[in-house]
PDB file of C-alpha atoms in Angstrom:
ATOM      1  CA  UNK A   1      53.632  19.614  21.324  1.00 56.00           C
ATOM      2  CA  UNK A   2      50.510  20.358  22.677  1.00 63.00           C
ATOM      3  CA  UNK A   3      50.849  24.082  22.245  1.00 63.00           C
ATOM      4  CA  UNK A   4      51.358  23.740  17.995  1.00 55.00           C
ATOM      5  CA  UNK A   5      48.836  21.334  18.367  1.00 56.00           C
ATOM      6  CA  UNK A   6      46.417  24.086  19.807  1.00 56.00           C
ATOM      7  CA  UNK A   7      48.128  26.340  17.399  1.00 53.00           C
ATOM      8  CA  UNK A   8      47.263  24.078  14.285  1.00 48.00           C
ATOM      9  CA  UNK A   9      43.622  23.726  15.621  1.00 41.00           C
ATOM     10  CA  UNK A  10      43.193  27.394  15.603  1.00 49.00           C
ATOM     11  CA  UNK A  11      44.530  28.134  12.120  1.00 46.00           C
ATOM     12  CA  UNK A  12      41.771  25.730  10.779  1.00 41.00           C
ATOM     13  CA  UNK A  13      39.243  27.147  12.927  1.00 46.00           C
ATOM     14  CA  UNK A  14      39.686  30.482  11.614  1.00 47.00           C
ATOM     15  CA  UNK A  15      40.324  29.487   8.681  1.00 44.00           C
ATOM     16  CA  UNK A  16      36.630  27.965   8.180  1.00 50.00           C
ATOM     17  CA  UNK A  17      34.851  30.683   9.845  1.00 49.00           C
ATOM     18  CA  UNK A  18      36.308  33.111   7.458  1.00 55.00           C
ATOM     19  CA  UNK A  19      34.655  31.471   4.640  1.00 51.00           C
ATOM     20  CA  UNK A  20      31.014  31.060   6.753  1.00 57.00           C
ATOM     21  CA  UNK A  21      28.328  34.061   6.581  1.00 73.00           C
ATOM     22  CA  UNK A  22      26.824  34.682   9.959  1.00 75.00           C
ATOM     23  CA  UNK A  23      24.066  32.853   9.876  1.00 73.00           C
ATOM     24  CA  UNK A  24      26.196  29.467   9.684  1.00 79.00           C
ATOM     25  CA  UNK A  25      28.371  30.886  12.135  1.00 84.00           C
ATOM     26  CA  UNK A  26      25.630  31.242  14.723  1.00 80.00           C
ATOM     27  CA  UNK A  27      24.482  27.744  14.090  1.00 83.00           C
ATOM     28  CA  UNK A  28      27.739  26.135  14.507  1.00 86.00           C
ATOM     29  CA  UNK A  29      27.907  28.246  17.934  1.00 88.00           C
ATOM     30  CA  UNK A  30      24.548  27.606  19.166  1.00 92.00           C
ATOM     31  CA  UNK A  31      23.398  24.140  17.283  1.00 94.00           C
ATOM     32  CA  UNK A  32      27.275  22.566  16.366  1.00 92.00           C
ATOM     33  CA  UNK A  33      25.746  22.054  12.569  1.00 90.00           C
ATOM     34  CA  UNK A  34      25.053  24.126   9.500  1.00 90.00           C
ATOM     35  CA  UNK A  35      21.352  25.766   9.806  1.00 92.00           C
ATOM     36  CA  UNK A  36      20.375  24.092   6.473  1.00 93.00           C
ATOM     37  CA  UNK A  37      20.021  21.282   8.847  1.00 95.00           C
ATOM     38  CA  UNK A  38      16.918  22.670  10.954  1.00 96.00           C
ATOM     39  CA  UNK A  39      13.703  21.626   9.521  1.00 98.00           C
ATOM     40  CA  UNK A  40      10.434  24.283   8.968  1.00 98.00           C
ATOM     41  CA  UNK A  41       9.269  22.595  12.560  1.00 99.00           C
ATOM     42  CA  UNK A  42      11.022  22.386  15.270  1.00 99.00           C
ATOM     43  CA  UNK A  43      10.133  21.795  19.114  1.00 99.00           C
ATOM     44  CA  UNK A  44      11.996  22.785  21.810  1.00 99.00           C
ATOM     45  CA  UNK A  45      11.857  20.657  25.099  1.00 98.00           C
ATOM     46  CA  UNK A  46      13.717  21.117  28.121  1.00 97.00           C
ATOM     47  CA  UNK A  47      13.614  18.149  30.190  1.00 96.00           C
ATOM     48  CA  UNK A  48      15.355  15.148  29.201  1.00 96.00           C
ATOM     49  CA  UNK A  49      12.166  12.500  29.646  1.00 96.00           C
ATOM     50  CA  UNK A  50      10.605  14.506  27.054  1.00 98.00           C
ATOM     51  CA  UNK A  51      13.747  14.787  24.190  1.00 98.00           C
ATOM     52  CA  UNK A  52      13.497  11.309  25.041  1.00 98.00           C
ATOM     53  CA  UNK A  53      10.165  10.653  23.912  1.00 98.00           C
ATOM     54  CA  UNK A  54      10.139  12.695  20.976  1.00 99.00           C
ATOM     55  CA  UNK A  55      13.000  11.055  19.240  1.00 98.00           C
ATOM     56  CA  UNK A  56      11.812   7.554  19.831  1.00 98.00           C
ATOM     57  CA  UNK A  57       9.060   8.535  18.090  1.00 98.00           C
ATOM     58  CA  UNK A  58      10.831   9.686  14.766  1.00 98.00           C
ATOM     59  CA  UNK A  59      12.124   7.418  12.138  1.00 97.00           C
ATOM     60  CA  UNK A  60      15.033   8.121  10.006  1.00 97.00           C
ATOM     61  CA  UNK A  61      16.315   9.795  13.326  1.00 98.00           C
ATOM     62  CA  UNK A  62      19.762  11.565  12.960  1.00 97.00           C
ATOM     63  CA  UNK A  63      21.638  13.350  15.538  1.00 97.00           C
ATOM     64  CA  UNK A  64      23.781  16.250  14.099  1.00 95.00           C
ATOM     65  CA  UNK A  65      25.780  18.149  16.751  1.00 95.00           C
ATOM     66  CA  UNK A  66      23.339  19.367  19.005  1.00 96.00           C
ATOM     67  CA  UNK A  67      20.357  18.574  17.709  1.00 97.00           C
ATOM     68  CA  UNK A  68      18.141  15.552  16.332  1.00 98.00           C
ATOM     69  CA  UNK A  69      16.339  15.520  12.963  1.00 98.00           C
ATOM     70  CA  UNK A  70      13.841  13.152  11.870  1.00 98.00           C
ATOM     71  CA  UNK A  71      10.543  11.932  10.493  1.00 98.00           C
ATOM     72  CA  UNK A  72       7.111  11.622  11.642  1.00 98.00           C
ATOM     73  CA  UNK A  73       4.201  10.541   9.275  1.00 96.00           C
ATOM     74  CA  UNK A  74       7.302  11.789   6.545  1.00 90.00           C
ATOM     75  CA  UNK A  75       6.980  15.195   7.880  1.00 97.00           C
ATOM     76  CA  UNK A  76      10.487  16.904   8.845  1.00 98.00           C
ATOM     77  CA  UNK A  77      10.975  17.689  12.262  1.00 98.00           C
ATOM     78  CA  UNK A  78      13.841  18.772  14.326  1.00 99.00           C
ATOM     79  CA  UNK A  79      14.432  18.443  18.329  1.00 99.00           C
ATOM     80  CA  UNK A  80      16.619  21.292  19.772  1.00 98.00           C
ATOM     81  CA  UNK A  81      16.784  20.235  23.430  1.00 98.00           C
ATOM     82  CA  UNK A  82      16.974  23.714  25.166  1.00 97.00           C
ATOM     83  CA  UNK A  83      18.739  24.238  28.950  1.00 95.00           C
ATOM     84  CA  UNK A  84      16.379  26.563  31.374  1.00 96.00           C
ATOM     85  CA  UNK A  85      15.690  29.148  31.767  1.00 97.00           C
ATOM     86  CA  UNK A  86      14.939  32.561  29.123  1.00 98.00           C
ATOM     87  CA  UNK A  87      18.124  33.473  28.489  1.00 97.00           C
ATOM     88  CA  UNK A  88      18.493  29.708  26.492  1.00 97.00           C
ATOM     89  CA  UNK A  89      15.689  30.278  25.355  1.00 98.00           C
ATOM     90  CA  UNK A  90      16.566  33.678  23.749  1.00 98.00           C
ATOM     91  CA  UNK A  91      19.891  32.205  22.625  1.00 97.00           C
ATOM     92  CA  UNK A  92      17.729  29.014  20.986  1.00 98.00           C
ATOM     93  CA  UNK A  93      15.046  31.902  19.174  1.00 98.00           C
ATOM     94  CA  UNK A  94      18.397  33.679  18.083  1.00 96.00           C
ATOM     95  CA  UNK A  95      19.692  31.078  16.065  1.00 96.00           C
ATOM     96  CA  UNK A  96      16.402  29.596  14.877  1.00 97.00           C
ATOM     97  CA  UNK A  97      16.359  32.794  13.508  1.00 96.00           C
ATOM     98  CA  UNK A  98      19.015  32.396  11.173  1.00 94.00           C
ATOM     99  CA  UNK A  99      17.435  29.190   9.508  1.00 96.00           C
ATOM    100  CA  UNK A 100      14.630  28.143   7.240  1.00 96.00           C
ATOM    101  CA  UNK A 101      11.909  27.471  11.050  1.00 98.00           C
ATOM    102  CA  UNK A 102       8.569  28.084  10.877  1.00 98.00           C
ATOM    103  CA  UNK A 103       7.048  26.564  13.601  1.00 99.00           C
ATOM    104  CA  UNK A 104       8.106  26.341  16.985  1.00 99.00           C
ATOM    105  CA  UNK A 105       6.723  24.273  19.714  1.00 99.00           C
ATOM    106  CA  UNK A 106       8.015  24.321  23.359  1.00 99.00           C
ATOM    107  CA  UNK A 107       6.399  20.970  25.277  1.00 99.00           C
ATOM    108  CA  UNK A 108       7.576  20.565  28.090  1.00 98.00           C
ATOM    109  CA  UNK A 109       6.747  21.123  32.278  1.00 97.00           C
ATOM    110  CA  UNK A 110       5.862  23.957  34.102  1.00 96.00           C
ATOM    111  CA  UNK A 111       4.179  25.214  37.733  1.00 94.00           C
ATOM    112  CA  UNK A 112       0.317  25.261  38.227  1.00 94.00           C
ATOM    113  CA  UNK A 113      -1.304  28.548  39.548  1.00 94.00           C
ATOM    114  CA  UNK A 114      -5.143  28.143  39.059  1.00 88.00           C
ATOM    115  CA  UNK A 115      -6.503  27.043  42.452  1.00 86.00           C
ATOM    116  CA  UNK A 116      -8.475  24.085  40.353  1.00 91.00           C
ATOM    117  CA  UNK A 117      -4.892  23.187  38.745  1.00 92.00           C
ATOM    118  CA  UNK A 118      -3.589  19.169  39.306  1.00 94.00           C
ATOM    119  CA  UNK A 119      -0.173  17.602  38.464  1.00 95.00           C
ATOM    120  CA  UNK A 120      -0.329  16.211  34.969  1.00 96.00           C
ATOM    121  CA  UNK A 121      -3.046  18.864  33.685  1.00 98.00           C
ATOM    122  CA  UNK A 122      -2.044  19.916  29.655  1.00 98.00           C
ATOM    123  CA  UNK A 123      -1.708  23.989  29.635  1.00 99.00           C
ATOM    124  CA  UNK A 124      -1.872  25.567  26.259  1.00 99.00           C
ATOM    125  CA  UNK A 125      -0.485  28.740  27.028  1.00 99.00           C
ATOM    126  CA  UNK A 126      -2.363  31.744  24.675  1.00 98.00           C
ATOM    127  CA  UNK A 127      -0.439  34.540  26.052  1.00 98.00           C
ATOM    128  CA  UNK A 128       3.009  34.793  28.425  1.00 98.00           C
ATOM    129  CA  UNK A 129       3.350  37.513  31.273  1.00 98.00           C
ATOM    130  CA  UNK A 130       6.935  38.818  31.456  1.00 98.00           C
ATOM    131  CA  UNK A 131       8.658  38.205  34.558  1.00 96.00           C
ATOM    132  CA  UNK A 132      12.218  37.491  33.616  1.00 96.00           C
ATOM    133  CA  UNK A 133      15.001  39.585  32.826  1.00 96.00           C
ATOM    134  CA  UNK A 134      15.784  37.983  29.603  1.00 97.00           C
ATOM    135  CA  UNK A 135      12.608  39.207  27.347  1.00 98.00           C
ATOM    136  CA  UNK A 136      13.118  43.728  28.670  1.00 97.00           C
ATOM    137  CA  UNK A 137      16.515  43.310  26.856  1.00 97.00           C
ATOM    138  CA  UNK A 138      14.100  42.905  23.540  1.00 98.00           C
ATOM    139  CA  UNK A 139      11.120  45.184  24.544  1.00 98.00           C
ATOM    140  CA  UNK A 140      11.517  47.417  28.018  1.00 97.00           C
ATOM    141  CA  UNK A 141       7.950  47.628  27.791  1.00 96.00           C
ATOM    142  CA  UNK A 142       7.281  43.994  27.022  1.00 94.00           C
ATOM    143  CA  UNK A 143       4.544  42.932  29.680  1.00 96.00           C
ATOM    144  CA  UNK A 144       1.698  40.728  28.205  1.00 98.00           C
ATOM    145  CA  UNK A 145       3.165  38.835  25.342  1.00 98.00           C
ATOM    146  CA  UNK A 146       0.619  37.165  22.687  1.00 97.00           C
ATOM    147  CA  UNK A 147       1.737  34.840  19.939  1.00 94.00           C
ATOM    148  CA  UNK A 148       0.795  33.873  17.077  1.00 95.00           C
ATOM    149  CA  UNK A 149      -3.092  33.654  16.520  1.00 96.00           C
ATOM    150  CA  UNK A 150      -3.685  31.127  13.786  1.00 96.00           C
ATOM    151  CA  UNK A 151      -1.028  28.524  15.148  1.00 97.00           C
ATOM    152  CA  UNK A 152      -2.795  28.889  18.833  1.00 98.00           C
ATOM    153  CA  UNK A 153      -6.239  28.454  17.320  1.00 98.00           C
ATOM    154  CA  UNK A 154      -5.535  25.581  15.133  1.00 98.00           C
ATOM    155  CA  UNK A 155      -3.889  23.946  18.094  1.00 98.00           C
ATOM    156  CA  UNK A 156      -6.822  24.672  20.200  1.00 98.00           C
ATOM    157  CA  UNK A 157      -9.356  23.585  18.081  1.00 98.00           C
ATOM    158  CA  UNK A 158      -7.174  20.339  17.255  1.00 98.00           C
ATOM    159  CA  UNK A 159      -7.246  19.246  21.262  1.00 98.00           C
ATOM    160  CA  UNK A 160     -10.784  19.512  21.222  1.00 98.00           C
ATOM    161  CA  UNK A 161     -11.419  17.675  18.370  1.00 97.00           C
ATOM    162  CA  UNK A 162      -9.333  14.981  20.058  1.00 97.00           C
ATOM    163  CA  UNK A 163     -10.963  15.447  23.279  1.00 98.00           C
ATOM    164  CA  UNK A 164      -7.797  16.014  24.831  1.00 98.00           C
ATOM    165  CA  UNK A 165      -8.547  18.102  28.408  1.00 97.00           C
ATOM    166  CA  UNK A 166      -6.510  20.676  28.397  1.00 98.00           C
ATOM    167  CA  UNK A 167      -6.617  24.041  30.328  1.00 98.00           C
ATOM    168  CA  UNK A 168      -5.818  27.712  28.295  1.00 98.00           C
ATOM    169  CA  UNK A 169      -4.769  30.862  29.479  1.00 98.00           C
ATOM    170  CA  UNK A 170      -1.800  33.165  30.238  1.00 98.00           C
ATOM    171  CA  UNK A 171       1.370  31.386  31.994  1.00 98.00           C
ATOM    172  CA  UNK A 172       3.976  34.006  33.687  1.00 97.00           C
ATOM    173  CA  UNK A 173       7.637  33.351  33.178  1.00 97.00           C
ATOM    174  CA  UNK A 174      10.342  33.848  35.885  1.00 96.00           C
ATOM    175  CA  UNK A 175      13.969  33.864  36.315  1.00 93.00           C
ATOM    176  CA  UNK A 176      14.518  31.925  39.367  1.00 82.00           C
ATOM    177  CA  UNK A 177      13.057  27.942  39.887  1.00 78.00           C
ATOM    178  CA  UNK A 178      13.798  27.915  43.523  1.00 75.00           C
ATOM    179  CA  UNK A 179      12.506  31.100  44.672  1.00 80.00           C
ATOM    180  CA  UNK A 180       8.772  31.285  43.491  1.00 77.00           C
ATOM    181  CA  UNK A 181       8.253  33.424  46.881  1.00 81.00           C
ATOM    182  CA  UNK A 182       4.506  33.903  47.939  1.00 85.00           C
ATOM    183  CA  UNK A 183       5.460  37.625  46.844  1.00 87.00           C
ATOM    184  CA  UNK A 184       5.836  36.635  43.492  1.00 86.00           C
ATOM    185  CA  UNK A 185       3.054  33.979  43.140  1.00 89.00           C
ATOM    186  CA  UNK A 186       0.170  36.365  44.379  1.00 91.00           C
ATOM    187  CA  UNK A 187       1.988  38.815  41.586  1.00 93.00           C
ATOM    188  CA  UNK A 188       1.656  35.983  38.678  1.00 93.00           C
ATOM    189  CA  UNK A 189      -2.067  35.053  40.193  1.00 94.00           C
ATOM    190  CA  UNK A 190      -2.773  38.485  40.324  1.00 95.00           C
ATOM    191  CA  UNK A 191      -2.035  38.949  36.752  1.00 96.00           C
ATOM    192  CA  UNK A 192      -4.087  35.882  35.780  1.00 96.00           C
ATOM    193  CA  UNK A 193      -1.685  33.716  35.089  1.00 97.00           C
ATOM    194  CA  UNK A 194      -2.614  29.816  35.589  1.00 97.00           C
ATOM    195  CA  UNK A 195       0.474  28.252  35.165  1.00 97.00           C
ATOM    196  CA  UNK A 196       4.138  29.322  35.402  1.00 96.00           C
ATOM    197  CA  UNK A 197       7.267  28.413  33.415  1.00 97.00           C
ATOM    198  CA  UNK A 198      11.155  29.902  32.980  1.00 96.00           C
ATOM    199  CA  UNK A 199      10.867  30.048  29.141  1.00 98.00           C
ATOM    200  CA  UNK A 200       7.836  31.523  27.741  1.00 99.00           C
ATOM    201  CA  UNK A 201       7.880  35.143  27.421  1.00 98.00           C
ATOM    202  CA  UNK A 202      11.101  35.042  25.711  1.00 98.00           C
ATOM    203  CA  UNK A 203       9.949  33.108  23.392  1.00 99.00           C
ATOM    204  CA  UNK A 204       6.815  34.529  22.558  1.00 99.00           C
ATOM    205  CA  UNK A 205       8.230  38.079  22.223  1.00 98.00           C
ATOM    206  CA  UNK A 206      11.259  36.943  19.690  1.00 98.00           C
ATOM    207  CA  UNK A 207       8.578  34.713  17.987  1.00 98.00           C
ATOM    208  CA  UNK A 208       7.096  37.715  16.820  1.00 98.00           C
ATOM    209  CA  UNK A 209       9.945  40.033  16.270  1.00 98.00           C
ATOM    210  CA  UNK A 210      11.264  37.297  14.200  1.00 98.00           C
ATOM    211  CA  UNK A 211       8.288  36.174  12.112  1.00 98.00           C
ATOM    212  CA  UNK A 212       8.147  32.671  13.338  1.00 98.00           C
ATOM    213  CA  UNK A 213       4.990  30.872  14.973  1.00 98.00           C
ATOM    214  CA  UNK A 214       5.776  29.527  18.306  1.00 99.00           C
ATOM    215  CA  UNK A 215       3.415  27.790  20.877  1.00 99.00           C
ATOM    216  CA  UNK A 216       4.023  26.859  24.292  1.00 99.00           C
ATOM    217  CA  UNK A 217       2.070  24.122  25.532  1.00 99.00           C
ATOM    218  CA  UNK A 218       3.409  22.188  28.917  1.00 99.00           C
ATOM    219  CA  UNK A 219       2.905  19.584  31.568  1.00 98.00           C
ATOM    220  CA  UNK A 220       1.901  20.895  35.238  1.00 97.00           C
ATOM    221  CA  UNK A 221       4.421  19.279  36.920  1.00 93.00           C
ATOM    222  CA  UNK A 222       4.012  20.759  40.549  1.00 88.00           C
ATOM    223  CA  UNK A 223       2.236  23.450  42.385  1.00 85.00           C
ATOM    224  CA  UNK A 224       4.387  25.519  43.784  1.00 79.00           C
ATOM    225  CA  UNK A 225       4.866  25.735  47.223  1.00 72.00           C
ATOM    226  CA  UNK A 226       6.758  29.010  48.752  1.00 63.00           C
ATOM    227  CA  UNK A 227       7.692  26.617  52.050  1.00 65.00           C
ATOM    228  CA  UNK A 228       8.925  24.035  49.737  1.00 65.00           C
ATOM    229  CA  UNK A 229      12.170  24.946  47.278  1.00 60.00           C
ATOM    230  CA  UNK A 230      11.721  21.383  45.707  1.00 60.00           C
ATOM    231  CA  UNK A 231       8.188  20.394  44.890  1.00 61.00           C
ATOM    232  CA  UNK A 232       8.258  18.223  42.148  1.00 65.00           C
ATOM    233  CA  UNK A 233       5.415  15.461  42.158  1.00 66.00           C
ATOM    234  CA  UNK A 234       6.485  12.698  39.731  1.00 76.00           C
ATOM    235  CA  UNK A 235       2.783  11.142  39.685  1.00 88.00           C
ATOM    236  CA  UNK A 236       1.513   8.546  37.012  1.00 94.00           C
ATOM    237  CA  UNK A 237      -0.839  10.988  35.833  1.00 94.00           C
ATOM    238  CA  UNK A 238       2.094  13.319  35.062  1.00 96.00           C
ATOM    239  CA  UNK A 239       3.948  10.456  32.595  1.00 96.00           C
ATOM    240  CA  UNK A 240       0.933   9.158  31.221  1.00 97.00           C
ATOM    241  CA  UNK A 241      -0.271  13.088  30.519  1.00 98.00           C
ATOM    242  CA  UNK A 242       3.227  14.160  29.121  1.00 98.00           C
ATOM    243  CA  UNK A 243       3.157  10.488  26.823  1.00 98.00           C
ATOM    244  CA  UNK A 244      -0.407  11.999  25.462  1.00 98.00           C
ATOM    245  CA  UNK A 245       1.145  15.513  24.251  1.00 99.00           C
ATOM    246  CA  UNK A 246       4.157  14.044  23.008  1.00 99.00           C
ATOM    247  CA  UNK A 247       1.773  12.031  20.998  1.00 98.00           C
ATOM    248  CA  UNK A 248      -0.770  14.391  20.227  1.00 98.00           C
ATOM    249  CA  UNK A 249       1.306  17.080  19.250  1.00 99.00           C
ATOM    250  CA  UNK A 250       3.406  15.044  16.864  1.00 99.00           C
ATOM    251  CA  UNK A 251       0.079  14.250  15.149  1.00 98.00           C
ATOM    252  CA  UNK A 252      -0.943  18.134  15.339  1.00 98.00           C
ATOM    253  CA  UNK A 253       2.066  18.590  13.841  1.00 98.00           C
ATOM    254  CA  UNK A 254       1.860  15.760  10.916  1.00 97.00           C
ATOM    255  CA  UNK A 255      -1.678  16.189   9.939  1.00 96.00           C
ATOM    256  CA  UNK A 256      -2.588  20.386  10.532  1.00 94.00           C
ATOM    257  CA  UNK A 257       0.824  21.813   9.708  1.00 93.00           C
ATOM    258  CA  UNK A 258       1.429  22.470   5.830  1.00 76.00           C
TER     259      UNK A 258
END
């Protein structure tokens, strides 16, 4: 029984992909719904604290396969909680690609590099160093990645306005969270790089082969420490800090974004 069973679920299967174009099948892979459901803005956080916060702040909230869609200020949003790492984040740009986004936000944590950098600092990150193996795949020669201008600027200028401190500059992406080796953090320092994150470049290089306006702006939520494989520092200033983006960027997004 189970076998025809298996059998009968794979006839049907088929059966409905054959009638879907691509597009809808790389949804339903990547997102388990059709991509009419993904809104014109969509962030893209990692850690679960944060998908947390972001949805109890939408109304009409609706969770449809993988992802949550709701309001804020009756603007459309969409969460796509993303895994680590670039590779998700490549899969995540992929399939965003095949919908209606506009806007993409990552907010979520990342390292501090700057030798004045604290746990809980906001980094707005205007450019991504590549340091992954995802992002060559799309561009051998992809080194410095910038992203979209206006979207950056408008953001910047938005903090200020709000007096919300916040630190700019370039934030290098790597591959593997528990081996940030001295080696490779006088490489990302060396590069200017103030902050450091598993996501970024990927996402700032398919932002722009793709047409879509993506910002990264994140959390310091350690400073790594070569001796250290685990150095996460879970300080108030880090919740209340991550509470104030989730807060301010959902009014970016409701009062700046047309």
């Amino acid at each position: 029984m189970p076998k025809l069973k298996n059998k009968i679920i794979s006839f049907f299967a088929k059966l409905g992909l054959k009638f879907m174009d691509e597009k809808s099948q790389m949804a339903l892979m990547v997102f388990n719904c059709k991509p009419s459901v993904i809104s014109e803005i969509v962030i893209i956080p990692v850690v679960g604290m944060i998908i947390k916060k972001f949805t109890k702040r939408l109304s009409n909230l609706k969770e449809k396969g993988k992802i949550y869609r709701g309001k804020f200020k009756e603007k459309n949003i969409t969460i796509v909680p993303m895994t680590m790492g670039a590779p998700a984040a490549a899969v995540i740009m992929e399939a965003l690609h095949q919908t209606k986004s506009k806007y993409i936000i990552k907010v979520d944590f990342c390292g501090g590099l700057s030798s004045d950098m604290k746990v809980g600092d906001i980094v707005l990150a205007d450019k991504a160093i590549c340091g992954d193996g995802t992002t060559p795949h799309y561009d051998p020669d992809a080194e410095i990645i910038s992203t979209d201008s206006d979207l950056l600027n408008i953001l910047d200028e938005f903090l200020m306005q709000k007096n919300i401190p916040f630190k700019k500059g370039a934030i290098y992406t790597t591959d593997a969270i528990f081996r940030e080796t001295e080696e490779l953090l006088t490489k990302a320092r060396n590069k200017n790089a103030i902050a450091i994150d598993m996501e970024t470049s990927a996402l700032y290089l398919l932002g722009n082969q793709f047409g879509k306006k993506v910002i990264s702006i994140n959390v310091v939520s350690d400073i790594p420490d070569p001796n250290k494989k685990f150095n996460l520092n879970i300080s108030s200033r880090l919740i209340d800090n991550t509470i104030l983006l989730v807060d301010t960027i959902l009014e970016f997004l409701s009062e700046k974004i047309v």
